[in-house]
Short mmCIF file of C-alpha atoms (C1' of nucleotides) in Angstrom, two decimals:
data_model
loop_
_atom_site.label_atom_id
_atom_site.label_comp_id
_atom_site.label_asym_id
_atom_site.label_seq_id
_atom_site.Cartn_x
_atom_site.Cartn_y
_atom_site.Cartn_z
CA MET Z 1 -19.37 31.12 -8.34
CA ALA Z 2 -21.20 28.12 -9.49
CA ARG Z 3 -22.83 25.32 -8.38
CA PRO Z 4 -21.87 23.54 -4.97
CA ARG Z 5 -20.29 20.51 -3.91
CA GLU Z 6 -23.34 18.73 -2.27
CA PHE Z 7 -20.94 16.30 -0.26
CA ASP Z 8 -18.38 16.83 2.22
CA THR Z 9 -15.07 16.48 0.93
CA LYS Z 10 -13.40 15.60 4.16
CA GLU Z 11 -16.07 12.99 5.08
CA ALA Z 12 -15.63 11.36 1.99
CA ILE Z 13 -11.58 11.62 2.43
CA ALA Z 14 -12.18 9.70 5.70
CA SER Z 15 -14.29 7.07 4.21
CA ILE Z 16 -11.40 6.72 1.40
CA CYS Z 17 -8.82 6.47 4.04
CA ASP Z 18 -10.98 3.64 6.02
CA GLN Z 19 -11.10 1.40 2.90
CA PHE Z 20 -7.73 1.54 2.15
CA TRP Z 21 -6.68 1.36 5.57
CA SER Z 22 -8.49 -1.80 5.82
CA ASP Z 23 -7.89 -3.51 2.38
CA GLY Z 24 -4.95 -1.90 0.92
CA TYR Z 25 -4.66 -0.03 -1.81
CA GLU Z 26 -4.47 -2.63 -5.08
CA ALA Z 27 -6.86 -4.67 -3.49
CA THR Z 28 -9.69 -1.95 -3.38
CA GLY Z 29 -11.10 -1.26 -6.56
CA ILE Z 30 -12.91 1.93 -7.79
CA ALA Z 31 -16.07 -0.15 -6.96
CA ASP Z 32 -15.02 -0.07 -2.98
CA LEU Z 33 -14.75 3.77 -2.83
CA GLU Z 34 -17.70 4.01 -4.41
CA SER Z 35 -19.76 2.01 -2.09
CA ALA Z 36 -17.37 3.56 1.00
CA THR Z 37 -18.24 6.68 0.48
CA GLY Z 38 -21.54 6.28 -1.22
CA LEU Z 39 -20.74 8.62 -4.41
CA ALA Z 40 -20.44 7.39 -8.05
CA ARG Z 41 -17.13 7.25 -10.01
CA ALA Z 42 -17.15 10.35 -11.83
CA ARG Z 43 -17.54 12.29 -8.57
CA LEU Z 44 -14.97 10.57 -6.86
CA TYR Z 45 -12.76 11.97 -10.08
CA SER Z 46 -13.98 15.36 -10.46
CA ALA Z 47 -12.98 15.81 -6.62
CA PHE Z 48 -9.80 13.59 -6.34
CA GLY Z 49 -8.44 13.19 -10.15
CA SER Z 50 -7.04 10.04 -10.07
CA LYS Z 51 -7.17 6.72 -7.74
CA GLN Z 52 -3.51 7.85 -6.45
CA GLY Z 53 -4.76 10.81 -5.68
CA MET Z 54 -7.20 9.40 -3.38
CA LEU Z 55 -4.58 7.57 -1.73
CA TYR Z 56 -2.47 10.67 -0.74
CA GLU Z 57 -5.41 12.38 0.63
CA ALA Z 58 -6.60 9.55 2.40
CA ILE Z 59 -2.97 9.46 4.21
CA ASP Z 60 -2.77 12.70 4.32
CA PHE Z 61 -6.03 13.24 6.61
CA TYR Z 62 -4.23 9.75 8.25
CA LEU Z 63 -1.36 11.72 8.91
CA GLU Z 64 -3.45 14.78 10.45
CA SER Z 65 -6.22 13.15 12.08
CA ARG Z 66 -6.69 9.37 12.76
CA ILE Z 67 -2.78 9.31 14.08
CA ASN Z 68 -4.09 11.44 16.44
CA VAL Z 69 -6.22 9.34 18.02
CA ILE Z 70 -3.52 6.84 18.02
CA PHE Z 71 -1.21 8.45 19.64
CA SER Z 72 -3.15 10.80 22.16
CA ARG Z 73 -2.19 8.97 25.35
CA VAL Z 74 1.41 8.89 24.45
CA ASP Z 75 2.03 12.43 24.24
CA ASP Z 76 3.22 13.55 27.83
CA GLY Z 77 3.06 10.67 29.54
CA GLY Z 78 6.44 10.45 30.54
CA ILE Z 79 7.96 6.55 29.91
CA ALA Z 80 4.80 5.78 31.62
CA GLY Z 81 3.36 6.98 28.53
CA VAL Z 82 5.18 5.19 26.05
CA ALA Z 83 4.67 2.16 28.38
CA ASN Z 84 1.01 2.22 28.37
CA PHE Z 85 0.89 2.56 24.67
CA PHE Z 86 2.13 -0.46 24.03
CA ARG Z 87 -0.18 -1.92 26.95
CA THR Z 88 -3.10 -0.49 24.91
CA PHE Z 89 -1.63 -1.67 21.87
CA ALA Z 90 -1.99 -5.32 22.70
CA GLN Z 91 -5.63 -4.66 24.21
CA ILE Z 92 -6.73 -3.44 21.03
CA VAL Z 93 -5.36 -6.68 19.52
CA ALA Z 94 -7.33 -8.34 22.35
CA GLU Z 95 -10.48 -6.72 22.29
CA HIS Z 96 -10.61 -5.29 18.48
CA PRO Z 97 -8.55 -7.80 16.22
CA GLU Z 98 -10.66 -6.40 13.29
CA ARG Z 99 -9.33 -2.91 14.24
CA ALA Z 100 -5.82 -4.37 15.05
CA GLU Z 101 -5.28 -6.47 11.77
CA MET Z 102 -5.88 -3.18 9.71
CA GLY Z 103 -2.44 -2.03 11.21
CA CYS Z 104 -1.35 1.27 10.15
CA LEU Z 105 -2.23 2.87 6.83
CA VAL Z 106 1.15 4.40 6.01
CA VAL Z 107 2.96 1.18 6.95
CA ASN Z 108 0.75 -0.80 4.68
CA SER Z 109 1.25 1.63 1.89
CA MET Z 110 5.12 1.88 2.67
CA ILE Z 111 5.07 -2.07 1.75
CA GLU Z 112 2.68 -2.07 -1.43
CA PHE Z 113 4.74 0.66 -3.20
CA GLY Z 114 8.23 0.73 -1.10
CA ARG Z 115 10.24 3.81 -3.00
CA SER Z 116 8.70 4.17 -6.21
CA GLU Z 117 6.60 6.92 -5.32
CA PRO Z 118 8.01 9.95 -4.37
CA GLU Z 119 4.64 11.38 -3.31
CA LEU Z 120 4.63 7.91 -0.92
CA VAL Z 121 8.23 8.14 0.17
CA GLU Z 122 7.56 11.96 1.60
CA ARG Z 123 4.57 11.04 3.49
CA ALA Z 124 6.05 7.77 5.10
CA ASP Z 125 9.47 10.42 6.13
CA ARG Z 126 6.37 12.48 7.64
CA TYR Z 127 5.11 9.64 9.64
CA ARG Z 128 7.99 8.24 11.28
CA GLU Z 129 8.73 11.80 12.43
CA ARG Z 130 5.32 12.19 13.77
CA VAL Z 131 5.85 8.48 15.54
CA ARG Z 132 8.92 9.48 16.93
CA GLY Z 133 8.08 13.16 17.71
CA ALA Z 134 5.02 11.51 20.04
CA PHE Z 135 8.01 9.34 22.00
CA ARG Z 136 10.36 11.63 22.31
CA SER Z 137 8.27 14.46 23.87
CA ALA Z 138 6.67 11.75 26.36
CA LEU Z 139 10.15 10.71 26.87
CA GLU Z 140 11.78 14.50 27.67
CA ARG Z 141 9.71 15.09 30.44
CA ASP Z 142 11.26 12.24 32.38
CA ALA Z 143 14.48 13.27 30.45
CA ALA Z 144 14.54 16.87 32.02
CA GLU Z 145 14.52 15.51 35.43
CA GLY Z 146 16.72 12.93 35.05
CA ARG Z 147 14.83 10.01 34.92
CA LEU Z 148 15.68 8.87 31.79
CA ALA Z 149 18.90 6.19 31.77
CA GLY Z 150 19.89 6.86 27.87
CA ASN Z 151 19.04 9.83 25.52
CA VAL Z 152 15.81 10.56 24.51
CA GLU Z 153 16.65 10.38 20.37
CA SER Z 154 18.09 7.03 20.71
CA LEU Z 155 15.22 5.51 23.13
CA ALA Z 156 12.09 7.42 20.90
CA ASP Z 157 13.97 5.17 17.70
CA LEU Z 158 14.23 2.34 19.52
CA ALA Z 159 10.39 2.48 20.54
CA TYR Z 160 9.70 3.21 16.88
CA VAL Z 161 11.06 0.08 15.62
CA MET Z 162 9.45 -2.07 18.31
CA LEU Z 163 6.13 -0.57 17.27
CA MET Z 164 6.77 -1.10 13.52
CA GLY Z 165 7.87 -4.66 14.40
CA LEU Z 166 4.49 -5.50 16.20
CA TYR Z 167 2.70 -3.75 13.44
CA VAL Z 168 4.11 -6.40 10.84
CA THR Z 169 3.51 -9.11 13.52
CA VAL Z 170 -0.29 -8.22 14.13
CA LYS Z 171 -1.14 -7.97 10.52
CA GLY Z 172 0.64 -11.50 9.66
CA GLY Z 173 -1.87 -12.98 12.03
CA ALA Z 174 0.27 -14.27 14.96
CA PRO Z 175 -1.63 -15.61 17.71
CA LEU Z 176 -2.71 -13.71 20.32
CA GLU Z 177 -0.45 -15.21 23.37
CA GLU Z 178 2.45 -13.93 20.77
CA ILE Z 179 1.54 -10.87 20.83
CA ASN Z 180 0.87 -10.23 24.30
CA ARG Z 181 4.65 -11.33 24.81
CA LEU Z 182 6.19 -9.15 22.52
CA CYS Z 183 4.46 -6.41 23.84
CA GLY Z 184 5.30 -7.54 27.27
CA ILE Z 185 8.96 -7.41 26.01
CA ALA Z 186 8.43 -4.09 24.76
CA ILE Z 187 6.84 -2.82 28.16
CA GLU Z 188 9.97 -4.10 29.71
CA VAL Z 189 12.16 -2.58 27.51
CA VAL Z 190 10.33 0.98 27.93
CA GLU Z 191 10.31 0.20 31.51
CA SER Z 192 14.14 -0.69 32.03
CA TRP Z 193 14.85 3.06 30.88
CA GLN Z 194 13.32 4.37 34.01
CA VAL Z 195 15.76 5.35 36.57
CA GLU Z 196 15.72 7.09 40.12
CA ALA Z 197 15.91 10.90 39.93
CA ARG Z 198 19.21 12.54 40.94
CA MET B 1 5.14 -42.31 -17.54
CA ALA B 2 4.67 -39.81 -19.91
CA ARG B 3 6.08 -36.48 -21.74
CA PRO B 4 8.52 -35.37 -19.20
CA ARG B 5 8.72 -31.70 -18.13
CA GLU B 6 11.54 -29.55 -20.07
CA PHE B 7 11.99 -27.19 -17.60
CA ASP B 8 12.84 -27.07 -13.77
CA THR B 9 10.31 -26.39 -11.56
CA LYS B 10 12.47 -25.62 -8.88
CA GLU B 11 14.40 -22.95 -11.41
CA ALA B 12 10.61 -21.72 -12.38
CA ILE B 13 9.90 -21.35 -8.46
CA ALA B 14 13.00 -19.82 -7.76
CA SER B 15 12.38 -16.88 -10.34
CA ILE B 16 8.50 -16.36 -9.45
CA CYS B 17 10.01 -16.14 -5.93
CA ASP B 18 12.28 -13.15 -6.90
CA GLN B 19 9.84 -11.84 -9.09
CA PHE B 20 6.80 -11.73 -5.92
CA TRP B 21 9.59 -10.60 -3.69
CA SER B 22 11.00 -7.40 -5.26
CA ASP B 23 7.33 -6.30 -6.90
CA GLY B 24 4.72 -7.92 -4.59
CA TYR B 25 1.83 -10.26 -5.58
CA GLU B 26 -0.81 -7.81 -6.63
CA ALA B 27 1.80 -5.64 -8.26
CA THR B 28 2.96 -9.02 -10.62
CA GLY B 29 1.28 -9.84 -13.54
CA ILE B 30 0.98 -13.24 -15.40
CA ALA B 31 2.69 -11.59 -17.81
CA ASP B 32 5.79 -10.62 -15.55
CA LEU B 33 5.92 -14.44 -13.94
CA GLU B 34 5.66 -15.56 -17.90
CA SER B 35 9.08 -13.25 -18.68
CA ALA B 36 10.45 -14.03 -15.51
CA THR B 37 10.65 -17.72 -15.67
CA GLY B 38 10.52 -17.60 -19.79
CA LEU B 39 7.77 -19.77 -19.79
CA ALA B 40 4.56 -19.46 -21.13
CA ARG B 41 1.52 -18.82 -19.35
CA ALA B 42 -0.39 -22.03 -19.48
CA ARG B 43 2.79 -24.11 -18.65
CA LEU B 44 2.72 -21.89 -15.61
CA TYR B 45 -0.84 -23.24 -14.88
CA SER B 46 0.09 -26.35 -15.03
CA ALA B 47 2.66 -26.68 -13.22
CA PHE B 48 0.96 -24.56 -10.21
CA GLY B 49 -2.36 -24.25 -10.89
CA SER B 50 -2.70 -20.65 -9.69
CA LYS B 51 -1.39 -17.43 -9.09
CA GLN B 52 -2.05 -17.97 -5.54
CA GLY B 53 -0.47 -21.21 -5.82
CA MET B 54 2.44 -19.82 -7.43
CA LEU B 55 3.13 -17.36 -4.24
CA TYR B 56 2.87 -20.24 -1.73
CA GLU B 57 5.21 -22.39 -3.55
CA ALA B 58 7.24 -19.27 -4.15
CA ILE B 59 7.44 -18.50 -0.22
CA ASP B 60 8.13 -21.78 0.54
CA PHE B 61 11.02 -21.78 -1.33
CA TYR B 62 12.12 -18.48 0.21
CA LEU B 63 11.42 -20.39 3.71
CA GLU B 64 13.75 -23.39 2.86
CA SER B 65 16.42 -21.94 0.84
CA ARG B 66 16.70 -17.55 0.41
CA ILE B 67 16.54 -17.48 4.03
CA ASN B 68 19.60 -19.62 5.14
CA VAL B 69 21.39 -17.29 2.84
CA ILE B 70 19.84 -14.12 5.38
CA PHE B 71 20.07 -15.85 7.97
CA SER B 72 23.95 -18.03 7.55
CA ARG B 73 26.03 -15.58 9.36
CA VAL B 74 23.88 -15.45 12.56
CA ASP B 75 23.18 -19.20 13.55
CA ASP B 76 26.10 -20.06 15.64
CA GLY B 77 27.99 -16.14 16.19
CA GLY B 78 26.37 -15.50 19.54
CA ILE B 79 25.70 -12.21 20.31
CA ALA B 80 28.26 -10.85 18.16
CA GLY B 81 26.37 -13.40 15.30
CA VAL B 82 23.40 -10.92 15.85
CA ALA B 83 24.90 -7.95 16.09
CA ASN B 84 26.81 -8.77 13.08
CA PHE B 85 23.63 -9.72 11.37
CA PHE B 86 22.11 -5.91 11.78
CA ARG B 87 25.64 -4.91 10.64
CA THR B 88 25.36 -6.86 7.71
CA PHE B 89 21.98 -5.08 7.14
CA ALA B 90 23.11 -1.64 7.16
CA GLN B 91 26.10 -2.42 5.21
CA ILE B 92 23.27 -4.23 2.26
CA VAL B 93 21.46 -1.54 2.67
CA ALA B 94 24.10 0.95 2.00
CA GLU B 95 25.77 -1.05 -0.92
CA HIS B 96 23.11 -2.53 -2.67
CA PRO B 97 19.87 -0.61 -2.01
CA GLU B 98 17.45 -2.08 -4.72
CA ARG B 99 18.32 -5.46 -3.14
CA ALA B 100 17.19 -3.96 0.26
CA GLU B 101 14.18 -2.35 -1.15
CA MET B 102 12.67 -5.94 -1.86
CA GLY B 103 12.48 -5.84 1.98
CA CYS B 104 11.28 -10.05 3.01
CA LEU B 105 8.92 -11.90 0.82
CA VAL B 106 7.35 -13.08 4.00
CA VAL B 107 6.50 -9.92 5.49
CA ASN B 108 5.53 -8.27 2.30
CA SER B 109 3.14 -10.37 1.61
CA MET B 110 1.77 -10.46 5.46
CA ILE B 111 1.40 -6.97 5.02
CA GLU B 112 -0.28 -7.60 1.23
CA PHE B 113 -3.06 -9.93 2.72
CA GLY B 114 -3.22 -9.97 6.16
CA ARG B 115 -5.00 -12.73 7.79
CA SER B 116 -7.56 -13.11 5.17
CA GLU B 117 -5.44 -16.65 3.66
CA PRO B 118 -4.87 -19.17 6.39
CA GLU B 119 -2.12 -20.49 3.99
CA LEU B 120 -0.01 -17.38 4.30
CA VAL B 121 -0.83 -16.90 7.91
CA GLU B 122 1.04 -20.60 8.69
CA ARG B 123 3.87 -19.77 6.69
CA ALA B 124 3.62 -16.54 8.37
CA ASP B 125 4.19 -18.69 11.59
CA ARG B 126 7.06 -20.74 10.26
CA TYR B 127 8.70 -17.47 9.03
CA ARG B 128 8.56 -15.87 12.57
CA GLU B 129 9.78 -19.10 14.34
CA ARG B 130 12.43 -19.42 11.78
CA VAL B 131 13.39 -16.04 12.29
CA ARG B 132 13.51 -16.22 16.01
CA GLY B 133 14.85 -19.69 16.04
CA ALA B 134 18.17 -18.30 14.22
CA PHE B 135 18.34 -15.42 17.00
CA ARG B 136 17.62 -17.93 19.73
CA SER B 137 20.11 -20.65 18.51
CA ALA B 138 22.76 -17.47 18.29
CA LEU B 139 22.45 -16.78 21.70
CA GLU B 140 22.10 -19.83 23.49
CA ARG B 141 26.01 -20.13 23.01
CA ASP B 142 26.32 -17.45 25.15
CA ALA B 143 23.74 -18.08 27.71
CA ALA B 144 25.32 -21.64 28.58
CA GLU B 145 28.61 -19.82 29.55
CA GLY B 146 26.83 -17.39 31.67
CA ARG B 147 27.83 -14.44 29.27
CA LEU B 148 23.92 -13.56 28.72
CA ALA B 149 22.25 -11.01 30.60
CA GLY B 150 18.78 -12.34 29.85
CA ASN B 151 16.70 -14.73 28.84
CA VAL B 152 17.22 -16.48 25.14
CA GLU B 153 13.56 -16.41 24.19
CA SER B 154 13.01 -12.73 25.43
CA LEU B 155 16.30 -11.27 23.30
CA ALA B 156 15.64 -13.43 20.47
CA ASP B 157 11.82 -11.43 20.50
CA LEU B 158 13.04 -8.60 20.89
CA ALA B 159 16.00 -9.13 17.95
CA TYR B 160 13.15 -9.83 15.70
CA VAL B 161 10.74 -7.26 16.27
CA MET B 162 13.58 -4.61 15.55
CA LEU B 163 14.32 -6.38 12.13
CA MET B 164 10.54 -6.18 11.59
CA GLY B 165 10.58 -2.38 12.31
CA LEU B 166 13.93 -2.01 10.30
CA TYR B 167 12.11 -4.16 7.38
CA VAL B 168 9.96 -1.82 7.25
CA THR B 169 11.49 1.63 7.58
CA VAL B 170 13.54 0.50 4.57
CA LYS B 171 10.86 -0.53 2.42
CA GLY B 172 9.53 2.86 3.32
CA GLY B 173 12.46 4.43 1.45
CA ALA B 174 13.92 6.11 4.74
CA PRO B 175 17.26 7.90 4.33
CA LEU B 176 20.43 6.01 4.70
CA GLU B 177 21.66 8.05 7.63
CA GLU B 178 18.65 7.27 9.48
CA ILE B 179 18.69 3.00 8.65
CA ASN B 180 22.25 3.69 9.56
CA ARG B 181 21.17 5.45 13.19
CA LEU B 182 18.17 2.70 13.62
CA CYS B 183 20.58 -0.19 13.08
CA GLY B 184 23.32 1.39 15.52
CA ILE B 185 20.53 1.64 18.29
CA ALA B 186 20.02 -2.14 17.12
CA ILE B 187 23.28 -3.18 17.67
CA GLU B 188 24.05 -1.66 20.78
CA VAL B 189 20.82 -3.08 22.28
CA VAL B 190 22.12 -6.58 21.17
CA GLU B 191 25.50 -5.83 22.75
CA SER B 192 24.02 -4.52 26.57
CA TRP B 193 23.29 -8.09 26.53
CA GLN B 194 26.53 -9.54 27.01
CA VAL B 195 27.83 -9.70 30.52
CA GLU B 196 31.24 -10.99 32.03
CA ALA B 197 31.32 -14.83 32.36
CA ARG B 198 30.93 -15.65 35.87
"C1'" DT W 1 3.48 -49.75 -34.07
"C1'" DA W 2 -0.38 -48.60 -31.10
"C1'" DT W 3 -2.10 -46.48 -27.51
"C1'" DG W 4 -2.31 -44.02 -23.26
"C1'" DT W 5 -0.65 -40.09 -20.88
"C1'" DT W 6 1.14 -36.26 -19.78
"C1'" DG W 7 3.29 -31.27 -21.49
"C1'" DT W 8 3.49 -27.51 -24.83
"C1'" DT W 9 1.65 -24.30 -27.73
"C1'" DT W 10 -1.60 -21.33 -29.69
"C1'" DA W 11 -5.46 -19.00 -29.19
"C1'" DC W 12 -8.69 -17.38 -27.05
"C1'" DC W 13 -12.16 -15.25 -22.84
"C1'" DA W 14 -15.00 -13.66 -19.88
"C1'" DA W 15 -14.82 -10.19 -16.22
"C1'" DT W 16 -12.81 -6.36 -14.46
"C1'" DC W 17 -9.20 -2.41 -14.04
"C1'" DG W 18 -8.82 2.81 -13.99
"C1'" DG W 19 -10.55 6.40 -15.88
"C1'" DT W 20 -13.47 9.48 -18.91
"C1'" DA W 21 -16.63 12.19 -22.40
"C1'" DA W 22 -21.32 14.17 -22.99
"C1'" DA W 23 -25.62 15.32 -21.47
"C1'" DA W 24 -28.45 17.08 -17.95
"C1'" DT W 25 -28.93 20.14 -13.44
"C1'" DT W 26 -28.05 23.69 -10.08
"C1'" DA W 27 -26.70 27.16 -7.78
"C1'" DT W 28 -24.46 32.18 -8.54
"C1'" DG W 29 -23.15 37.02 -10.32
"C1'" DT W 30 -24.90 39.98 -13.22
"C1'" DA G 1 -34.37 36.10 -15.91
"C1'" DC G 2 -30.04 35.20 -17.68
"C1'" DA G 3 -25.80 33.28 -18.61
"C1'" DT G 4 -22.11 31.22 -16.83
"C1'" DA G 5 -19.59 27.94 -14.54
"C1'" DA G 6 -19.48 24.11 -11.58
"C1'" DT G 7 -21.49 19.52 -10.03
"C1'" DT G 8 -24.18 15.53 -11.24
"C1'" DT G 9 -25.71 11.46 -13.59
"C1'" DT G 10 -25.23 8.46 -17.36
"C1'" DA G 11 -23.23 5.68 -20.18
"C1'" DC G 12 -19.28 4.41 -21.89
"C1'" DC G 13 -14.37 2.73 -22.95
"C1'" DG G 14 -10.01 0.55 -24.31
"C1'" DA G 15 -6.64 -1.86 -21.79
"C1'" DT G 16 -5.47 -5.51 -18.67
"C1'" DT G 17 -6.47 -8.91 -15.62
"C1'" DG G 18 -6.37 -13.89 -14.33
"C1'" DG G 19 -7.29 -18.20 -16.13
"C1'" DT G 20 -8.45 -21.87 -19.80
"C1'" DA G 21 -10.02 -25.18 -24.14
"C1'" DA G 22 -8.33 -27.76 -27.43
"C1'" DA G 23 -4.86 -29.11 -30.92
"C1'" DC G 24 -0.39 -30.87 -31.31
"C1'" DA G 25 3.96 -33.35 -29.53
"C1'" DA G 26 6.62 -36.32 -26.98
"C1'" DC G 27 7.67 -39.97 -24.34
"C1'" DA G 28 6.50 -44.66 -21.53
"C1'" DT G 29 4.19 -49.10 -21.95
"C1'" DA G 30 2.08 -53.00 -24.06
#
DNA sequence: TATGTTGTTTACCAATCGGTAAAATTATGT
DNA sequence: ACATAATTTTACCGATTGGTAAACAACATA
């Protein structure tokens, strides 16, 4: 019932998200957020309260929006969907290295802050649940038809762990051939879960 | 042929290493390094040149000293050695959470800096080589006696990827039961490599 | 003992950090 | 039209950041 915002909050958050995602929290200054959003610092602070608040909202956005893009091909693809996810991962590293280097916003934040901030720990929990959930729901289809060797939970966990390992390795600047090798192994592991329907 | 140092450089590096290891690079100020080492900033700078230089030396120290402690039990333990490594990992998380939260200095640095600094990328390469080397040399014994299902390189790679995934998860503050579950899965995977000697 | 060389101490610096106070502006409810 | 309540703008702040200049102290050599 007063003057309305002139900018779209969601758009701003999206830009802030990408900024934190590519440079990390500590390494991005308010000035960077200003140029990423095109908004003066006072506007950012009046909308989000603090730099930490901006990170929280950025991660929430990542968790409810960006992550869907990443896992879109997995959700109902069965074992093949999971394997294809890792194939796509390798492909992105090869074709869009600057994108791949960004890794995952949540993983990056987890490592920057550790468990020092409960707000982040809780979001990290949600993240892991989301990732494993994607793998789980993909595997459940094959499991229901008796084509999965092993139980869904454990295999989804394993896929999750391997993905985290890959994120770290890519961020660390490992050579392309090494990434390809590791992805190949992950794919082999995933495909070894396939068994003749009985 | 002049005034000698009054402090032990290696000792200082060890303290600096632990400081960076537990708090990260950006989050530790020169003041933290002063109190960690007991040395005034000017002494640190005259010895190491810059904060980045201190990180480089810290990682070198980590790579040639701290890491040996971590992997000491793996090196010639065969498949069981690798499995025990993951068992010990779970045990440390349970019994020394503050230690476990530190994760790995190189992993943490990789994620903080990405591939932006060649000095770090090169050290990350050495790190991965060291980790895989530990797993490889452990597995080679069993492989030579025909007790390993699969080739040494790939399985060492897989162990490496799983370990990285665990580091990330622990740093992210995952609940103990989750860590235990993931470690259990890693152990199962490793033990599944064992095959009757022929 | 004089000198050159290095390490130590003290005090300091410019720059950047995240954050904010207050005035100016603009839509809304009455 | 007017008061109200919110946003935008501008300018600013204290604290901290990584880093250093210069005076002083100790050792080796000549």
